[in-house]
Tab-separated table of N, CA and C in Angstrom:
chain	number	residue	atom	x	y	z
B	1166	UNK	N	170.637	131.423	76.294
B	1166	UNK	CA	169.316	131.521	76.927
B	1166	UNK	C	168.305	131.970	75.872
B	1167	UNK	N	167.130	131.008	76.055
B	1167	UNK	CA	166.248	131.801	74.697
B	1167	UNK	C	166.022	133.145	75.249
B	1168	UNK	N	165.149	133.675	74.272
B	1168	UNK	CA	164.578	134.434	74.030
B	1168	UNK	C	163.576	134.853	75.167
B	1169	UNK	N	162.653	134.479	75.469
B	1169	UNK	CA	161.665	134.187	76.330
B	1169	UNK	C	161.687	134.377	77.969
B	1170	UNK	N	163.505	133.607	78.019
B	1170	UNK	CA	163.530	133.377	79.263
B	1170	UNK	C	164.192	134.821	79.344
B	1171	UNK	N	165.150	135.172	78.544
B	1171	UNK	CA	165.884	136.683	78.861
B	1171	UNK	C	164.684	137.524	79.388
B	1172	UNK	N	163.250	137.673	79.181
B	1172	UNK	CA	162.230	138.338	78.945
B	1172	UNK	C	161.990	138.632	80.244
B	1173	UNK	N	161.660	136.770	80.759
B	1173	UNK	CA	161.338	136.807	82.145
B	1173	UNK	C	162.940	136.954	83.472
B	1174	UNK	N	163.550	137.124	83.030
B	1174	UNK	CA	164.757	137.507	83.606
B	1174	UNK	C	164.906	139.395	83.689
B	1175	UNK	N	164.654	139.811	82.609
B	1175	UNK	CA	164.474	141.439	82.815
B	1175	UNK	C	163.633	141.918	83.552
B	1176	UNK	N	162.432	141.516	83.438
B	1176	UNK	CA	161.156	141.795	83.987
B	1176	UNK	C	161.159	141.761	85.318
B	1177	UNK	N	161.804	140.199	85.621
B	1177	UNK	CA	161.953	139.546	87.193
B	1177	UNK	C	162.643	140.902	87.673
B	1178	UNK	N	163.791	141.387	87.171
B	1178	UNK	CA	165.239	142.385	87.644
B	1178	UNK	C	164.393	143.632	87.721
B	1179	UNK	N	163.250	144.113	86.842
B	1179	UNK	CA	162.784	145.821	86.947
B	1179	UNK	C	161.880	145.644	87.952
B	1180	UNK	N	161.220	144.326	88.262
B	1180	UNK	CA	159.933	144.210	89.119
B	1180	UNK	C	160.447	144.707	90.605
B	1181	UNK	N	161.924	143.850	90.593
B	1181	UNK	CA	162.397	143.579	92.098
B	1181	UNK	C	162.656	144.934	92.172
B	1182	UNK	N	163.591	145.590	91.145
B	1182	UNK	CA	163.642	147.059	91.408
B	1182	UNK	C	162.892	148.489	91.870
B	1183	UNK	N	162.098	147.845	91.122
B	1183	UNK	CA	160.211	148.909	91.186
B	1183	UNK	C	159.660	148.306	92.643
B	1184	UNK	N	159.737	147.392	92.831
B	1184	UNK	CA	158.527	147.072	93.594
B	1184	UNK	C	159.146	146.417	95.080
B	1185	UNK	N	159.983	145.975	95.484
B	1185	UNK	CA	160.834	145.333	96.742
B	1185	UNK	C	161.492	146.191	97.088
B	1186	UNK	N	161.188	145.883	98.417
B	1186	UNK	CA	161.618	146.724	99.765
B	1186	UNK	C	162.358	146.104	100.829
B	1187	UNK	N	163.777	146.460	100.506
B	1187	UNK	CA	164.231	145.557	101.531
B	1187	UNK	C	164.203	145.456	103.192
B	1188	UNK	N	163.724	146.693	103.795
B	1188	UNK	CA	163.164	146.438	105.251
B	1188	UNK	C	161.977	146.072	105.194
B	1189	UNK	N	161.018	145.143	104.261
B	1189	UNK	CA	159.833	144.496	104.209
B	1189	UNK	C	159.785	143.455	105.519
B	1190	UNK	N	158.613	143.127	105.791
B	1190	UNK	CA	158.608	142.278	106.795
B	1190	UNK	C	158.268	140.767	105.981
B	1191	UNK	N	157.170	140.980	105.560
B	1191	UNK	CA	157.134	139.382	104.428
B	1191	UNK	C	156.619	139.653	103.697
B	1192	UNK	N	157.577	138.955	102.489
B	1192	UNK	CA	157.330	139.114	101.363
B	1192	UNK	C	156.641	137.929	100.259
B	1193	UNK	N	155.887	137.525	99.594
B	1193	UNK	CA	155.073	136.326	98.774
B	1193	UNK	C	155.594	136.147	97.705
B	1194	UNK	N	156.030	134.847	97.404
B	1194	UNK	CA	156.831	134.446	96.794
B	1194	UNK	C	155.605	133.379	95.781
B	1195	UNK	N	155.351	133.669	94.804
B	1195	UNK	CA	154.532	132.586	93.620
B	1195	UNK	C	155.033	131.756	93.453
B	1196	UNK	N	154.580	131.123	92.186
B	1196	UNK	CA	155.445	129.554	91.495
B	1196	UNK	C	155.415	129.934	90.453
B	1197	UNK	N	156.071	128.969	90.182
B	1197	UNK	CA	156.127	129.126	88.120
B	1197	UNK	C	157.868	129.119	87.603
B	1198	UNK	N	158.100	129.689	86.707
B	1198	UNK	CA	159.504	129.722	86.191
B	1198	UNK	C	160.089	131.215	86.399
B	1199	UNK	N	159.085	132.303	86.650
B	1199	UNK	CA	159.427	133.270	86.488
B	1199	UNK	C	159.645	133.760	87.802
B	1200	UNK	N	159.524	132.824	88.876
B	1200	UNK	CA	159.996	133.439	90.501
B	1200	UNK	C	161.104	132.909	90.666
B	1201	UNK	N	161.987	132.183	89.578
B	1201	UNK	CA	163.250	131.597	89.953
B	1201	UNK	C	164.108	133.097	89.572
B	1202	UNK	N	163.620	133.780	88.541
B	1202	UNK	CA	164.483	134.800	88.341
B	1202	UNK	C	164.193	136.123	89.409
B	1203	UNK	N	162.775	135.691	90.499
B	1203	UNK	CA	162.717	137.128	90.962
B	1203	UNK	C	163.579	136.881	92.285
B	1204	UNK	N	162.982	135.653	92.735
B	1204	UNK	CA	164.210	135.527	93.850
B	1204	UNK	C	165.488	135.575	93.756
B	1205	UNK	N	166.560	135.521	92.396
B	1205	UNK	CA	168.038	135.587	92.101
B	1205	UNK	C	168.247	137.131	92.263
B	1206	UNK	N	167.399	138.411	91.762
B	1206	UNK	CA	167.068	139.189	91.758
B	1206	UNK	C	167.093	139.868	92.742
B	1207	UNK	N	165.912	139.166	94.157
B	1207	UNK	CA	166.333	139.729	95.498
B	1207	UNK	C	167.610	139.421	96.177
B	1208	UNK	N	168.334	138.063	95.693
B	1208	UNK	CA	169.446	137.762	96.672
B	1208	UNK	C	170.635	138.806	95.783
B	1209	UNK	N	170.784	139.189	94.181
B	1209	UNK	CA	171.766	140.086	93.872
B	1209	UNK	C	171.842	141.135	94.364
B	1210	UNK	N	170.378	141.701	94.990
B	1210	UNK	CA	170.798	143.131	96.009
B	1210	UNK	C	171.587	143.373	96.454
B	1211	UNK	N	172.209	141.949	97.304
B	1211	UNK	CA	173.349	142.124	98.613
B	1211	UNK	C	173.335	142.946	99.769
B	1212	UNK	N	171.858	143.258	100.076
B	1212	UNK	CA	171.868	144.007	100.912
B	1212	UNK	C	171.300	143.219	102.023
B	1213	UNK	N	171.807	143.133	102.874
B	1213	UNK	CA	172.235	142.390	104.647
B	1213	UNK	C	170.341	142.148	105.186
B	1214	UNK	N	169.883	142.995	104.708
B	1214	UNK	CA	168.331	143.193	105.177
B	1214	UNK	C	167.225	142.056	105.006
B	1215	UNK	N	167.971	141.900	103.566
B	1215	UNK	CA	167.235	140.594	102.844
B	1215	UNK	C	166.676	139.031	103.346
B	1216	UNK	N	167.832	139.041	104.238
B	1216	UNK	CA	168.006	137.594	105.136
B	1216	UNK	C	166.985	137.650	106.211
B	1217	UNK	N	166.690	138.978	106.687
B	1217	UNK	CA	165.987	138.960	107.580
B	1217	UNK	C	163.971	138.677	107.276
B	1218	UNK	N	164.156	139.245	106.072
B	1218	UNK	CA	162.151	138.892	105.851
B	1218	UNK	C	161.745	137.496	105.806
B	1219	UNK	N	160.856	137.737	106.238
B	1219	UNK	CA	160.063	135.921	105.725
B	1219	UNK	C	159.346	135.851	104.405
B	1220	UNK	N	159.989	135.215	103.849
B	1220	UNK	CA	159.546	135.124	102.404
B	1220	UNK	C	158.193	133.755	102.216
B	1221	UNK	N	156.976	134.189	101.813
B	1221	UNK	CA	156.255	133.121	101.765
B	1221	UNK	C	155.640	132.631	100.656
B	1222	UNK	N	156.107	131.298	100.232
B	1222	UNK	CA	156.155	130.589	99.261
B	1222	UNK	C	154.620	129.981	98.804
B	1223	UNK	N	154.260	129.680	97.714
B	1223	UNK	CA	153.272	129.359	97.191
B	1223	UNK	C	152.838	128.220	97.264
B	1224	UNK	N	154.163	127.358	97.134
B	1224	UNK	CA	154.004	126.136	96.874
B	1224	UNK	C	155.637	125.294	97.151
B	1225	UNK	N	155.734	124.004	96.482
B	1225	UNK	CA	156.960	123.332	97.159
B	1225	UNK	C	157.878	124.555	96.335
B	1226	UNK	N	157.478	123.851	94.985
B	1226	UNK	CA	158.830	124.833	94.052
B	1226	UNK	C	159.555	126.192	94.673
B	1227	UNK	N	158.694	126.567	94.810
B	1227	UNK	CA	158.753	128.030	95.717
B	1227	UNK	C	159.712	128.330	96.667
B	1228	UNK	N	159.405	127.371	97.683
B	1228	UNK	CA	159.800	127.177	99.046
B	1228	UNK	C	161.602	126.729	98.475
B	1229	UNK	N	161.809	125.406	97.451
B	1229	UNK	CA	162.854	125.203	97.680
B	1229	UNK	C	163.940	126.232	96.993
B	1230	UNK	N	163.282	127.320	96.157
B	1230	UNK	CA	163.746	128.413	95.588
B	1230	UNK	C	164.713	129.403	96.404
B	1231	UNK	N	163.683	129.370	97.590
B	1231	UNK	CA	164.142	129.891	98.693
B	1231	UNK	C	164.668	129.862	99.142
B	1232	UNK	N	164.887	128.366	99.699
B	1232	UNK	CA	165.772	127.915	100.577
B	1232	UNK	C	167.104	128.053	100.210
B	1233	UNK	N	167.211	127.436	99.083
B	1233	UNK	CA	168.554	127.359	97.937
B	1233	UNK	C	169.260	128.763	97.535
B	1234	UNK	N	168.441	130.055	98.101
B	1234	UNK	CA	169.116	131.454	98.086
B	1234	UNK	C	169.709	131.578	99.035
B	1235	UNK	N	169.073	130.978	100.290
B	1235	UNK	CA	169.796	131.068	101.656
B	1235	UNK	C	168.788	132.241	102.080
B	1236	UNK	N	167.723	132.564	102.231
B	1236	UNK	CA	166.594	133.303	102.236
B	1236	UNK	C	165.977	132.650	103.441
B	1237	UNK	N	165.030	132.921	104.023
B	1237	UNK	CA	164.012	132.693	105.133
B	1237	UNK	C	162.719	132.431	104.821
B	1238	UNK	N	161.887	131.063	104.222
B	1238	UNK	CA	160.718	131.025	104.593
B	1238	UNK	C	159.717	130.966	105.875
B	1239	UNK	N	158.615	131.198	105.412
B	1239	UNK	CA	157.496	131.046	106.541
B	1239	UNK	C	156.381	130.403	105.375
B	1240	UNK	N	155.544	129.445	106.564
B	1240	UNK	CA	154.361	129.017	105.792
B	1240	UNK	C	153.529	129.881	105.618
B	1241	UNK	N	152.415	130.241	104.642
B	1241	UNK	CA	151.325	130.735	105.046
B	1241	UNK	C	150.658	130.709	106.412
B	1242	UNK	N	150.235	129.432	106.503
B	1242	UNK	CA	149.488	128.862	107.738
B	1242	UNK	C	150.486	129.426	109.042
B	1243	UNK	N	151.346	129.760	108.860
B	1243	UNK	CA	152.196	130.398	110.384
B	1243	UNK	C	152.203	131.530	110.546
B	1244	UNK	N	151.654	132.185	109.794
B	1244	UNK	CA	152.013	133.866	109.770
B	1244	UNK	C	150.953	133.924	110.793
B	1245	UNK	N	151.455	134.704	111.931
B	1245	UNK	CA	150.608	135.554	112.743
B	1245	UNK	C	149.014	136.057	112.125
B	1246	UNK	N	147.890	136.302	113.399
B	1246	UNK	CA	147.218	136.461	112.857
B	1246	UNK	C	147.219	137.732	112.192
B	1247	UNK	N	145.960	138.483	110.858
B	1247	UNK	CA	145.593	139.352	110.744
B	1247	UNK	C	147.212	140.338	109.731
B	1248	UNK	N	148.423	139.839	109.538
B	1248	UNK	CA	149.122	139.850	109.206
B	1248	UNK	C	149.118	139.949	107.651
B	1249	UNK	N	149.613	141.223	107.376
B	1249	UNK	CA	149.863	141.640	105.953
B	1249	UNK	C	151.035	141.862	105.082
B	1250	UNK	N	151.028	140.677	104.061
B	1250	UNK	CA	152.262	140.762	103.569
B	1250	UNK	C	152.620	142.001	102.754
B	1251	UNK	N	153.763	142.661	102.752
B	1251	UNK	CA	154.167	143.793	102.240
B	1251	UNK	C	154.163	143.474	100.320
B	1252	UNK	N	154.213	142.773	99.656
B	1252	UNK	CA	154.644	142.740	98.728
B	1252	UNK	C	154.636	141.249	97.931
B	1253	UNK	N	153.696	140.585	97.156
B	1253	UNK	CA	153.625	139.779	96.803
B	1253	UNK	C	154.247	139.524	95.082
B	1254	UNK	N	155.079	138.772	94.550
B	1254	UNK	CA	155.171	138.632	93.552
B	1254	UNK	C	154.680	137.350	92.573
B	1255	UNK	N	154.423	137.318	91.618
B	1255	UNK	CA	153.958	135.945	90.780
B	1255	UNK	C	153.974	136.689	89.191
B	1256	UNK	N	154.136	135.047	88.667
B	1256	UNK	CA	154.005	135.316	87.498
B	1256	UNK	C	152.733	134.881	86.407
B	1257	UNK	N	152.449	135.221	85.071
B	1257	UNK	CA	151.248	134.546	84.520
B	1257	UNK	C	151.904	133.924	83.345
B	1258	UNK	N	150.886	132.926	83.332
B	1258	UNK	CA	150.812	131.777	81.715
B	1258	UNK	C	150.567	132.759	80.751
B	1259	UNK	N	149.578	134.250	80.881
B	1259	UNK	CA	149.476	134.869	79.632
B	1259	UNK	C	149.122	135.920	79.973
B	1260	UNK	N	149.743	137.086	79.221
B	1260	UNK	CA	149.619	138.335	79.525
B	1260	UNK	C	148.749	138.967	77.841
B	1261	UNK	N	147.519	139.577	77.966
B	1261	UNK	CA	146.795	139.888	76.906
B	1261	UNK	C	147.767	141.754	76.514
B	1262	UNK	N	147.092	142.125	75.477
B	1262	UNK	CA	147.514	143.518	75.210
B	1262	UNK	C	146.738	144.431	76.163
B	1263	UNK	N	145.786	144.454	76.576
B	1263	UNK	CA	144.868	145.123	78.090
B	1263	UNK	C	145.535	144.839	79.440
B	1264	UNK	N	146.407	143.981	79.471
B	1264	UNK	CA	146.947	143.614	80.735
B	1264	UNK	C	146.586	142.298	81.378
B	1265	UNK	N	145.141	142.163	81.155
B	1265	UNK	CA	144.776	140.589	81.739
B	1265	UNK	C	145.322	139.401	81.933
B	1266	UNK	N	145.118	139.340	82.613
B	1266	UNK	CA	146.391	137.694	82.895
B	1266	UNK	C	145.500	136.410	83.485
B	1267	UNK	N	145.927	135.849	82.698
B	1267	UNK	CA	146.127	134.185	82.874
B	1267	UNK	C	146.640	133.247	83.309
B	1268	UNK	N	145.703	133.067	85.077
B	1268	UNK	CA	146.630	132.704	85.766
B	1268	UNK	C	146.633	130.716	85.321
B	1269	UNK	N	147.769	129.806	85.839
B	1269	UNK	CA	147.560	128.459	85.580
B	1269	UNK	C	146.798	128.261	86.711
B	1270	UNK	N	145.936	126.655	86.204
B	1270	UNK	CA	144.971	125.968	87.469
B	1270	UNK	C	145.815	124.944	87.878
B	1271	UNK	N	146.960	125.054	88.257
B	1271	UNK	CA	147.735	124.176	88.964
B	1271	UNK	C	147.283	124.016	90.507
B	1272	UNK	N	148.294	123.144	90.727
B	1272	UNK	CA	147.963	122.805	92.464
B	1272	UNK	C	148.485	123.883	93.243
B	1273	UNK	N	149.172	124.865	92.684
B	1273	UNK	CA	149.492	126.255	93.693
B	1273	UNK	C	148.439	127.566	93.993
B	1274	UNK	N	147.357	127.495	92.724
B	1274	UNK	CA	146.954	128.622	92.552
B	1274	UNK	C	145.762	128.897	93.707
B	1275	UNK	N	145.632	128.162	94.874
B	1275	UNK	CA	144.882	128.317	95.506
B	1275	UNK	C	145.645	129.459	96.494
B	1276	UNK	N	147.001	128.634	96.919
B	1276	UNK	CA	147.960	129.283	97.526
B	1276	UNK	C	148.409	130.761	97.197
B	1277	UNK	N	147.877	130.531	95.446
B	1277	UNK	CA	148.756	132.192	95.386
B	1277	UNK	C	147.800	132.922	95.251
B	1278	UNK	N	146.538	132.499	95.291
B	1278	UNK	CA	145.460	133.638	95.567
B	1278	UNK	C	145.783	133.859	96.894
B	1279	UNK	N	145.328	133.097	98.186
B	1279	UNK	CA	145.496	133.361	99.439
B	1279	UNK	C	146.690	134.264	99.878
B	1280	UNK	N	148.139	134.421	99.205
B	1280	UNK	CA	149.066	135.783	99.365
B	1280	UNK	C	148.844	136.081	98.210
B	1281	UNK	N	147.879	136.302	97.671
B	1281	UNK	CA	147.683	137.734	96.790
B	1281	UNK	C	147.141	138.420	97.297
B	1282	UNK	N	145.446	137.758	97.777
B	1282	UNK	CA	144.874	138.720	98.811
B	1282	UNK	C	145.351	139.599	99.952
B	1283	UNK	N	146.470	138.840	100.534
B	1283	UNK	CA	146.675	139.336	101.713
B	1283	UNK	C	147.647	140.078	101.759
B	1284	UNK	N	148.341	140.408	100.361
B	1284	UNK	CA	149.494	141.415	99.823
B	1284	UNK	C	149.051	143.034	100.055
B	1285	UNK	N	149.938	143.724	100.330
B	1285	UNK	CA	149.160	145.333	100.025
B	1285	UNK	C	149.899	145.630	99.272
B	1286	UNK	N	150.542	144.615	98.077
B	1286	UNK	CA	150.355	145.359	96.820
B	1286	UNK	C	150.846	144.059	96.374
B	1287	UNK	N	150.295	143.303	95.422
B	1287	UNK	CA	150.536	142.374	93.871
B	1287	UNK	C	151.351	142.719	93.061
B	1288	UNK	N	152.306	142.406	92.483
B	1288	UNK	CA	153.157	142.295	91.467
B	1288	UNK	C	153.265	141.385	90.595
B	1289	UNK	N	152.630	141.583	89.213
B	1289	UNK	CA	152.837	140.400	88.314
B	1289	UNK	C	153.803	140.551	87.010
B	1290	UNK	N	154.945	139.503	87.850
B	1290	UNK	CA	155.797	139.955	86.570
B	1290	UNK	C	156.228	138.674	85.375
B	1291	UNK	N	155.935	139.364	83.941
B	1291	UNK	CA	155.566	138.626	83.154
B	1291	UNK	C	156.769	139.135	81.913
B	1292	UNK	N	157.355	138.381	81.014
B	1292	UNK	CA	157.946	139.147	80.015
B	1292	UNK	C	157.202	138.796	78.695
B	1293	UNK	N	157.794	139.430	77.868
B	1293	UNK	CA	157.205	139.352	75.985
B	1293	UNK	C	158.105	138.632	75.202
């Protein structure tokens, strides 16, 4: 495994650690390369709880990430109204030495603003 990806594989593993809660109700799931390692991350927990959140995906990639853990999506567009996701994760194209990030203008990033906003708390996990 390069270099790079080990990066975003650690990061994915301290994020889920630091920041996921497994009696969460729903949790936001980004796109990119670096939510393949956060979702492996939530399913190594093994903890029974996991199966139960609705995990909501950004985009297709996302969704079939999900599925393929044996995990539970929900669309955006279905979530109940007024409904706040516990915990959103994503990753960036570029992380500066200040922290700033660079998100891509792909066809998801509309999506992952809309569960970013609605996260009560963002997680961006990025490696070096």
């Amino acid at each position: 495994m390069a270099d790079i990806e080990t990066a975003k594989r650690n990061a994915a593993i301290k994020a889920v650690a630091d920041h996921f809660d497994p009696s969460a109700r729903y949790v936001g799931i980004g796109s990119g390369s670096t939510i393949v390692y956060v979702v492996e991350a939530i399913k190594a927990l093994k903890d029974d709880r996991i199966s139960r959140i609705n995990y909501v995906p950004t985009g297709y990639q996302s969704r079939q990430v999900i599925y393929n853990a044996g995990l539970q999506d929900i669309k955006f567009d279905s979530l109940p109204p007024d409904t706040v996701i516990d915990v959103a994760f994503d990753g960036a194209d570029e992380v500066d030495e200040d922290l700033n990030c660079i998100k891509g203008g792909g066809a998801c990033l509309y999506q992952e603003k809309l569960v970013a906003t609605h996260a009560r708390k963002f997680v961006c996990v990025a490696g070096t």
